mmCIF file of C-alpha atoms and ligand atoms in Angstrom:
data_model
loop_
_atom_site.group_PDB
_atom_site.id
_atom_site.type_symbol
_atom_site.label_atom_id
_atom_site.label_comp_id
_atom_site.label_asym_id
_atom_site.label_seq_id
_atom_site.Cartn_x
_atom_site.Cartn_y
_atom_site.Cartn_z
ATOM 1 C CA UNK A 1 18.968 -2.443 44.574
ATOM 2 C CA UNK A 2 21.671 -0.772 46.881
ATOM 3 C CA UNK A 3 25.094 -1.723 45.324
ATOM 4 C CA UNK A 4 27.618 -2.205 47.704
ATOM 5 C CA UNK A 5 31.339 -2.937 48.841
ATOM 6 C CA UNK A 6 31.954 -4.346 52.302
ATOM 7 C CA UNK A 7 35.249 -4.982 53.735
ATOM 8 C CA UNK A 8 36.119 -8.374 54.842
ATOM 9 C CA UNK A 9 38.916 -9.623 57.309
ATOM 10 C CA UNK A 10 39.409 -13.318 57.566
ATOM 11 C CA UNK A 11 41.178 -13.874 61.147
ATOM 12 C CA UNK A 12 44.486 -15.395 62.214
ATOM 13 C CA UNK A 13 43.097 -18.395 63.798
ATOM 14 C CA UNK A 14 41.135 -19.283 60.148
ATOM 15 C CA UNK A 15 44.590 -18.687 58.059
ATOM 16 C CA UNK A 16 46.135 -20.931 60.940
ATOM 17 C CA UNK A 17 43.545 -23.561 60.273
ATOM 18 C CA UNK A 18 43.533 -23.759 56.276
ATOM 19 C CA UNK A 19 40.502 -22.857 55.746
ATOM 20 C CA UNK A 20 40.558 -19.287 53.487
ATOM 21 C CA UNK A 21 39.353 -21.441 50.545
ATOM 22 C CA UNK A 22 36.856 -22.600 52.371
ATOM 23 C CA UNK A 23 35.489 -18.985 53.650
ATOM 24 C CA UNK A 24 36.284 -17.176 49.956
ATOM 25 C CA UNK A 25 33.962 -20.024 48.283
ATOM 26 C CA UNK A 26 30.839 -18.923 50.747
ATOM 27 C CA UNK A 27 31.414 -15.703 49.319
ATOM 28 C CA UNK A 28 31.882 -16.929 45.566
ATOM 29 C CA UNK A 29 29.251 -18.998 45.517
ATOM 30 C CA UNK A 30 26.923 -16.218 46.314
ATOM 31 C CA UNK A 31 27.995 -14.515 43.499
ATOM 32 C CA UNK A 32 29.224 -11.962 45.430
ATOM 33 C CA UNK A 33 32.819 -10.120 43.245
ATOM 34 C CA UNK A 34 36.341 -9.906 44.909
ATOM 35 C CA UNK A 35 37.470 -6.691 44.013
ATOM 36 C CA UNK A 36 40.657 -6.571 46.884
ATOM 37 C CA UNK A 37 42.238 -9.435 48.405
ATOM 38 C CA UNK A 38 45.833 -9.176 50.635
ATOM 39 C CA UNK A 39 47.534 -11.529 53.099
ATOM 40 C CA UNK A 40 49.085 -9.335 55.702
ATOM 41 C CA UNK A 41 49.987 -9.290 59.522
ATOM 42 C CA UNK A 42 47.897 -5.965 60.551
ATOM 43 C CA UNK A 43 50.098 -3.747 62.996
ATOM 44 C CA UNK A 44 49.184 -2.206 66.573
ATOM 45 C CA UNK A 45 47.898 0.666 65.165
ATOM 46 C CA UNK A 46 45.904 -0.586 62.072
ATOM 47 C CA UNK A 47 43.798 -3.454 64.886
ATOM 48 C CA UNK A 48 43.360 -0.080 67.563
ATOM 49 C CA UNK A 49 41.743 1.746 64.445
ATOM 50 C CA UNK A 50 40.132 -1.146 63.235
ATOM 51 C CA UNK A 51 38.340 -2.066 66.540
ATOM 52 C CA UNK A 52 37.973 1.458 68.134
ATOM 53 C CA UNK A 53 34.618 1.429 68.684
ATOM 54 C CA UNK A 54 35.368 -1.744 71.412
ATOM 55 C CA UNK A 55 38.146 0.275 72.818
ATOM 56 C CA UNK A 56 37.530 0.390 76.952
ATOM 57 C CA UNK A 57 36.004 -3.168 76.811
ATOM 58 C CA UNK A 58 36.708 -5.944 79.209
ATOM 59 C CA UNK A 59 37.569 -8.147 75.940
ATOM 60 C CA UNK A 60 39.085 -5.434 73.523
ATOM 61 C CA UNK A 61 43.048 -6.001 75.022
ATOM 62 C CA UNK A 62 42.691 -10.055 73.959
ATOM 63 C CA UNK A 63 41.016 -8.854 70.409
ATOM 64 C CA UNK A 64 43.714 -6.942 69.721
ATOM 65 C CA UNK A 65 46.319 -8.918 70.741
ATOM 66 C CA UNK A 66 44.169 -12.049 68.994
ATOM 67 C CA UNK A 67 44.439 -9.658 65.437
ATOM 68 C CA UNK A 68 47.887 -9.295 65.665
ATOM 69 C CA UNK A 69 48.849 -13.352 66.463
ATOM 70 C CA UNK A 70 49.322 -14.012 62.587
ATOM 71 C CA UNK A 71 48.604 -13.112 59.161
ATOM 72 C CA UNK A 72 44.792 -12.233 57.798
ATOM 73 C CA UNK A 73 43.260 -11.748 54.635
ATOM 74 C CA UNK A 74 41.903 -8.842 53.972
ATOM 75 C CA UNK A 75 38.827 -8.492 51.361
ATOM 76 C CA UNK A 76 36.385 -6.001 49.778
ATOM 77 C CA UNK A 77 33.447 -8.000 48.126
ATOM 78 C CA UNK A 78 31.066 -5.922 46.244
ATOM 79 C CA UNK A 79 27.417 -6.829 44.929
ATOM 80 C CA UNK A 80 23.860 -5.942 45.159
ATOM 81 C CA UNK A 81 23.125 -5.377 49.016
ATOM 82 C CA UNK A 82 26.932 -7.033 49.477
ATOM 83 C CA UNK A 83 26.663 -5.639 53.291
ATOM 84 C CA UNK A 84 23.954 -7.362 55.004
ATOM 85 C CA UNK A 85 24.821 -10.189 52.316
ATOM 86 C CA UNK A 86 27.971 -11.254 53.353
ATOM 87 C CA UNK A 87 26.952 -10.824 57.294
ATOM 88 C CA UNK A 88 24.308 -13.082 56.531
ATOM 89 C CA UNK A 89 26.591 -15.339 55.083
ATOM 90 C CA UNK A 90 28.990 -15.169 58.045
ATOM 91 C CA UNK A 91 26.163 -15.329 60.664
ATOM 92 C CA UNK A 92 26.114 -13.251 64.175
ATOM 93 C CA UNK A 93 29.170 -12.425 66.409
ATOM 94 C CA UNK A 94 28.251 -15.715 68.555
ATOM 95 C CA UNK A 95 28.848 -18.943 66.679
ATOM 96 C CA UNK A 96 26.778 -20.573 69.320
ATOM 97 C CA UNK A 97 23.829 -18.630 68.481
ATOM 98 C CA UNK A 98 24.579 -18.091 64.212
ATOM 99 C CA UNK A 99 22.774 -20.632 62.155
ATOM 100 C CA UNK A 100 24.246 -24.116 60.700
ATOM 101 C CA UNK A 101 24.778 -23.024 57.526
ATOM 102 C CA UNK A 102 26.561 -19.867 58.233
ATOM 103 C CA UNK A 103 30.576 -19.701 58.726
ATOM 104 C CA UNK A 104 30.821 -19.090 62.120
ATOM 105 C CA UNK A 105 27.802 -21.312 62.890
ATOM 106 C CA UNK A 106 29.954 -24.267 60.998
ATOM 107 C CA UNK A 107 33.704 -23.351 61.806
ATOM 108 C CA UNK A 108 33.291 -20.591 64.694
ATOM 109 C CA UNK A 109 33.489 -22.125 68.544
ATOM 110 C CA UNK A 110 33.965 -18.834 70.570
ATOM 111 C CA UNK A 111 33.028 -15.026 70.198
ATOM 112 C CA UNK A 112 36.751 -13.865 70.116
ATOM 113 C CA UNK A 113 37.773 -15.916 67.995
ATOM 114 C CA UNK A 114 34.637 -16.328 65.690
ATOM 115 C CA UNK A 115 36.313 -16.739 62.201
ATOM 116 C CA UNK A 116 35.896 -13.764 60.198
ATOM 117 C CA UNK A 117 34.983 -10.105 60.461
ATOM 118 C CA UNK A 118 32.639 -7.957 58.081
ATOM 119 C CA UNK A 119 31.765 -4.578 58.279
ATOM 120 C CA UNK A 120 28.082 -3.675 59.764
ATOM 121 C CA UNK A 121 27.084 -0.693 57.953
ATOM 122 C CA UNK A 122 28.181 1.192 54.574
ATOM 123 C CA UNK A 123 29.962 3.896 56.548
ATOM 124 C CA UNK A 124 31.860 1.141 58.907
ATOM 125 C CA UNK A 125 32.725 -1.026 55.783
ATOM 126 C CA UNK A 126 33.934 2.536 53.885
ATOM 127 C CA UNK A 127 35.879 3.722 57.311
ATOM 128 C CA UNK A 128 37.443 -0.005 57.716
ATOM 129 C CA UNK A 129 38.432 -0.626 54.109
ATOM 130 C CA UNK A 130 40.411 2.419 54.068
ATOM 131 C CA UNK A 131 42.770 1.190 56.709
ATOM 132 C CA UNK A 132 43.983 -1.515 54.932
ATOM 133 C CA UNK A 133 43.593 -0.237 51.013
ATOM 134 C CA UNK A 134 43.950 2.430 48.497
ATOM 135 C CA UNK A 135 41.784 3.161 45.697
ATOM 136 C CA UNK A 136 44.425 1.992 43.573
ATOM 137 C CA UNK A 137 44.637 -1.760 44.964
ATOM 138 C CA UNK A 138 40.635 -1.861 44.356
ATOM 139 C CA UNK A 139 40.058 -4.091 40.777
ATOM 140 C CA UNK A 140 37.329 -3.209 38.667
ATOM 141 C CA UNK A 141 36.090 -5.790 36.494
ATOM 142 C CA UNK A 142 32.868 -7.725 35.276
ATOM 143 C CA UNK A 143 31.704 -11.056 36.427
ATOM 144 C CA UNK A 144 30.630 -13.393 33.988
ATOM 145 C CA UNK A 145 27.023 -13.471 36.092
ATOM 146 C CA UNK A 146 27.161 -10.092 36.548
ATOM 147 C CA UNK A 147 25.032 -8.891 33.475
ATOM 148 C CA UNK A 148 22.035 -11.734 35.244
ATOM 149 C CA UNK A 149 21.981 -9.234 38.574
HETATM 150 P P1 IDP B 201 30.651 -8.512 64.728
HETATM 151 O O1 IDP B 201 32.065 -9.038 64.544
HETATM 152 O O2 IDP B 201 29.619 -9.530 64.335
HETATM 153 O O3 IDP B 201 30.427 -7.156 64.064
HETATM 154 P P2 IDP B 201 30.784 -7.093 67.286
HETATM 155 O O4 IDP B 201 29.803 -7.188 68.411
HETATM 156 O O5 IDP B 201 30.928 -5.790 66.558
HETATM 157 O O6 IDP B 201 30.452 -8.306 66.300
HETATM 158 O O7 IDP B 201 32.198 -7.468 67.897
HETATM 159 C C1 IDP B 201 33.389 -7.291 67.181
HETATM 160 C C2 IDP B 201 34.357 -8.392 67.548
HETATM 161 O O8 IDP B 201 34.752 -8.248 68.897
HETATM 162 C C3 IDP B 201 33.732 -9.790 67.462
HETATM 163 O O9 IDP B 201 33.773 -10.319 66.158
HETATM 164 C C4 IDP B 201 34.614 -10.552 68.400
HETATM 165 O O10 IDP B 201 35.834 -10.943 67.760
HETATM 166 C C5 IDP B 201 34.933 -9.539 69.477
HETATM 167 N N1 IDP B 201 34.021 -9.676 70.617
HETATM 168 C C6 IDP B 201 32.786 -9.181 70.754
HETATM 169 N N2 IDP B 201 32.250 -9.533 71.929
HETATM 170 C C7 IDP B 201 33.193 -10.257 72.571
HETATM 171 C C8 IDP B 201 33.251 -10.907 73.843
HETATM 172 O O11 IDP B 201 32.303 -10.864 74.645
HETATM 173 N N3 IDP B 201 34.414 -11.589 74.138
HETATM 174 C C9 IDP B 201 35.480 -11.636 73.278
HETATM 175 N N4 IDP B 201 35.456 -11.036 72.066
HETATM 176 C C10 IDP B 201 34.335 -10.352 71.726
#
């Protein structure tokens, strides 16, 4: 099975609520390892290279000026399959159409300000993670389930 990291951003609007605890213990709970965590208010140029690919769209001035409204976290979470994982976990770009049980089908209310972003592919989450982190700020260590996977 495909071991992977993904990048994770939980966004202003979550911080602003109190609910990071919340969002990290989805991810715990899955067993899924924290190998990078920061609290930090992205810049212009870090949310332009972050959402590029949405650069030209009628909503992509409000996202970035959305990003940049107040501190995120930023994540990597690695595990088995971690990618498709964790975006399970979160649930689809819509809250209204992601399931109960994910986090933007329980906390999310619009699209543009859904919650939490995770990467959609390995190259994406590679590209994304290296905006916001150096190899050196990336912890290796063992989970005490981790011998189970
Ligand atoms: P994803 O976050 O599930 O990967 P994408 O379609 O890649 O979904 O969109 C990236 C982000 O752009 C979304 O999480 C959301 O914040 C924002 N976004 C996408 N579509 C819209 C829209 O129609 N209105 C406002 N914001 C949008």
């Amino acid at each position: 099975m495909e071991y992977e990291r993904e990048f994770v951003m939980i966004k202003p609007n979550s911080v602003r609520r109190g609910i990071i605890g919340e969002i990290i213990t989805r991810l715990e709970k899955r067993e899924l390892k924290i190998t990078a965590l920061k609290l930090k208010n992205i810049t212009e140029n870090e949310a332009e290279e972050l959402y590029k690919e949405h650069e030209g769209k009628a909503f992509y001035e409000e996202l970035i000026d959305f990003i940049k409204s107040g501190p995120v976290i930023l994540m990597i979470v690695e595990g088995p399959r971690a990618i498709d994982m964790v975006r399970h976990i979160i649930g689809v770009a819509d809250p209204l159409k992601s399931s109960p049980g994910s986090i933007r089908g329980e906390y999310g209310l619009t699209v543009g300000k859904n919650i939490v972003h995770a990467s959609d592919s390995p190259v994406s989450a590679e590209r994304e993670l290296k905006i916001f982190f150096n190899e050196e700020e990336i912890i290796e260590y063992k989970l005490n389930t981790q011998k189970d996977l």
